[in-house]
Amino acid sequence: MRRWLAVVVLGLVVAGCGSEPVAQHTPVLDPVVTAGIPASSPPTTATTTTAPEVVVVLNPGHNGGNASHPAEINRQVPAGGGQVKACDTTGTETDDGYPEHAFTWDVTLRVRAALEARGVTVVLTRQDDTGVGPCVDERAAIGNRPDAAAVVSVHADGASTEGASGFHVIYPDPPRNEAQGEPSSRLATTLRDGLVGAGFAPANYTGRDGLDGRDDLAGLNLSERPAVFVECGNMRDAAEAAVLGSDDGKQRYAAAIAAAVLTYVGR
Ligand code: ZN
């Protein structure tokens, strides 16, 4: 019995590790369709419906191997709007040395779990926190799958200004296609409202009311789907770093982000 349990638990862990998430469809009998069908009728496809698949792409900023691979990371890549920029960066860190890539990875896994629990198919732009890249243009390309209802990049900021703190959600401005317009703005506003509702303060040093439009981010410039960046807070602010580095804080960020994404995609 003990061995059987161990095998089952191991199987679950392996399945959840690195494998592409598979949508969970629960067939729902439609009472209107089934009402007129005698109980003896053989089941037909017309008697069952499945919830439409919803796909969300989550992009955990940076990667744990970036710092040790400067040549790959500094390579210039297209950033949209005729711009080029480095493939990626190492990201910032708290004064205690807690790196942004570890924060974004941790929060992203929590958001993924919350979304998958509601039947959303989640695609990640990287599969671990030890690799290099992918480059920002490659991340954008992953997000550009036509069925992506929303593309959310998770970051934390590293502002050195004394007293700078709070979150901000970045949206593409000016929009370069339809998805970068109203859908991206609405996604940004929904996330902003969700974070405020969860008790997080909008940034006091950048953007306005927790929102910031930018034209220099490849992940937004190159996006053909509704896309935003969430800068959860300032890792260089001691008080905010304590929240960003805590299990409780990361869970609160993740819950707020997931709830807002579910609102946006209508789940
Ligand atoms: Zn970042």
JSON list of N, CA and C and ligand atoms in Angstrom, two decimals, residues 61-62 89-92 100 104 154-157 229 231, ligand 1:
[
{"chain": "A", "resi": 61, "resn": "GLY", "atom": "N", "xyz": [9.90, 36.99, -16.31]},
{"chain": "A", "resi": 61, "resn": "GLY", "atom": "CA", "xyz": [11.02, 37.78, -16.80]},
{"chain": "A", "resi": 61, "resn": "GLY", "atom": "C", "xyz": [12.38, 37.19, -16.45]},
{"chain": "A", "resi": 62, "resn": "HIS", "atom": "N", "xyz": [13.34, 37.36, -17.40]},
{"chain": "A", "resi": 62, "resn": "HIS", "atom": "CA", "xyz": [14.75, 36.99, -17.19]},
{"chain": "A", "resi": 62, "resn": "HIS", "atom": "C", "xyz": [14.90, 35.47, -17.02]},
{"chain": "A", "resi": 89, "resn": "THR", "atom": "N", "xyz": [18.18, 40.54, -20.16]},
{"chain": "A", "resi": 89, "resn": "THR", "atom": "CA", "xyz": [19.06, 41.08, -19.13]},
{"chain": "A", "resi": 89, "resn": "THR", "atom": "C", "xyz": [19.04, 40.12, -17.94]},
{"chain": "A", "resi": 90, "resn": "THR", "atom": "N", "xyz": [19.89, 40.41, -16.98]},
{"chain": "A", "resi": 90, "resn": "THR", "atom": "CA", "xyz": [19.90, 39.55, -15.79]},
{"chain": "A", "resi": 90, "resn": "THR", "atom": "C", "xyz": [18.72, 39.86, -14.88]},
{"chain": "A", "resi": 91, "resn": "GLY", "atom": "N", "xyz": [18.12, 41.05, -15.05]},
{"chain": "A", "resi": 91, "resn": "GLY", "atom": "CA", "xyz": [17.10, 41.48, -14.12]},
{"chain": "A", "resi": 91, "resn": "GLY", "atom": "C", "xyz": [17.73, 42.11, -12.89]},
{"chain": "A", "resi": 92, "resn": "THR", "atom": "N", "xyz": [16.89, 42.57, -11.98]},
{"chain": "A", "resi": 92, "resn": "THR", "atom": "CA", "xyz": [17.40, 43.25, -10.79]},
{"chain": "A", "resi": 92, "resn": "THR", "atom": "C", "xyz": [17.42, 42.26, -9.62]},
{"chain": "A", "resi": 100, "resn": "GLU", "atom": "N", "xyz": [15.55, 38.91, -9.26]},
{"chain": "A", "resi": 100, "resn": "GLU", "atom": "CA", "xyz": [14.26, 39.07, -9.92]},
{"chain": "A", "resi": 100, "resn": "GLU", "atom": "C", "xyz": [13.84, 37.81, -10.66]},
{"chain": "A", "resi": 104, "resn": "THR", "atom": "N", "xyz": [10.20, 36.16, -10.38]},
{"chain": "A", "resi": 104, "resn": "THR", "atom": "CA", "xyz": [9.24, 36.05, -11.48]},
{"chain": "A", "resi": 104, "resn": "THR", "atom": "C", "xyz": [8.87, 34.59, -11.75]},
{"chain": "A", "resi": 154, "resn": "VAL", "atom": "N", "xyz": [5.72, 38.80, -16.16]},
{"chain": "A", "resi": 154, "resn": "VAL", "atom": "CA", "xyz": [5.86, 39.08, -14.73]},
{"chain": "A", "resi": 154, "resn": "VAL", "atom": "C", "xyz": [7.28, 39.57, -14.45]},
{"chain": "A", "resi": 155, "resn": "HIS", "atom": "N", "xyz": [7.37, 40.73, -13.82]},
{"chain": "A", "resi": 155, "resn": "HIS", "atom": "CA", "xyz": [8.65, 41.34, -13.49]},
{"chain": "A", "resi": 155, "resn": "HIS", "atom": "C", "xyz": [8.58, 41.99, -12.11]},
{"chain": "A", "resi": 156, "resn": "ALA", "atom": "N", "xyz": [9.74, 42.44, -11.64]},
{"chain": "A", "resi": 156, "resn": "ALA", "atom": "CA", "xyz": [9.80, 43.38, -10.52]},
{"chain": "A", "resi": 156, "resn": "ALA", "atom": "C", "xyz": [10.85, 44.40, -10.87]},
{"chain": "A", "resi": 157, "resn": "ASP", "atom": "N", "xyz": [10.69, 45.61, -10.38]},
{"chain": "A", "resi": 157, "resn": "ASP", "atom": "CA", "xyz": [11.53, 46.72, -10.80]},
{"chain": "A", "resi": 157, "resn": "ASP", "atom": "C", "xyz": [12.75, 46.87, -9.88]},
{"chain": "A", "resi": 229, "resn": "PHE", "atom": "N", "xyz": [2.98, 43.97, -19.20]},
{"chain": "A", "resi": 229, "resn": "PHE", "atom": "CA", "xyz": [4.01, 43.61, -18.21]},
{"chain": "A", "resi": 229, "resn": "PHE", "atom": "C", "xyz": [3.47, 44.02, -16.84]},
{"chain": "A", "resi": 231, "resn": "GLU", "atom": "N", "xyz": [4.95, 44.91, -13.33]},
{"chain": "A", "resi": 231, "resn": "GLU", "atom": "CA", "xyz": [6.10, 45.17, -12.46]},
{"chain": "A", "resi": 231, "resn": "GLU", "atom": "C", "xyz": [5.54, 45.17, -11.05]},
{"chain": "B", "resi": 1, "resn": "ZN", "atom": "ZN", "xyz": [12.50, 42.56, -15.23]}
]
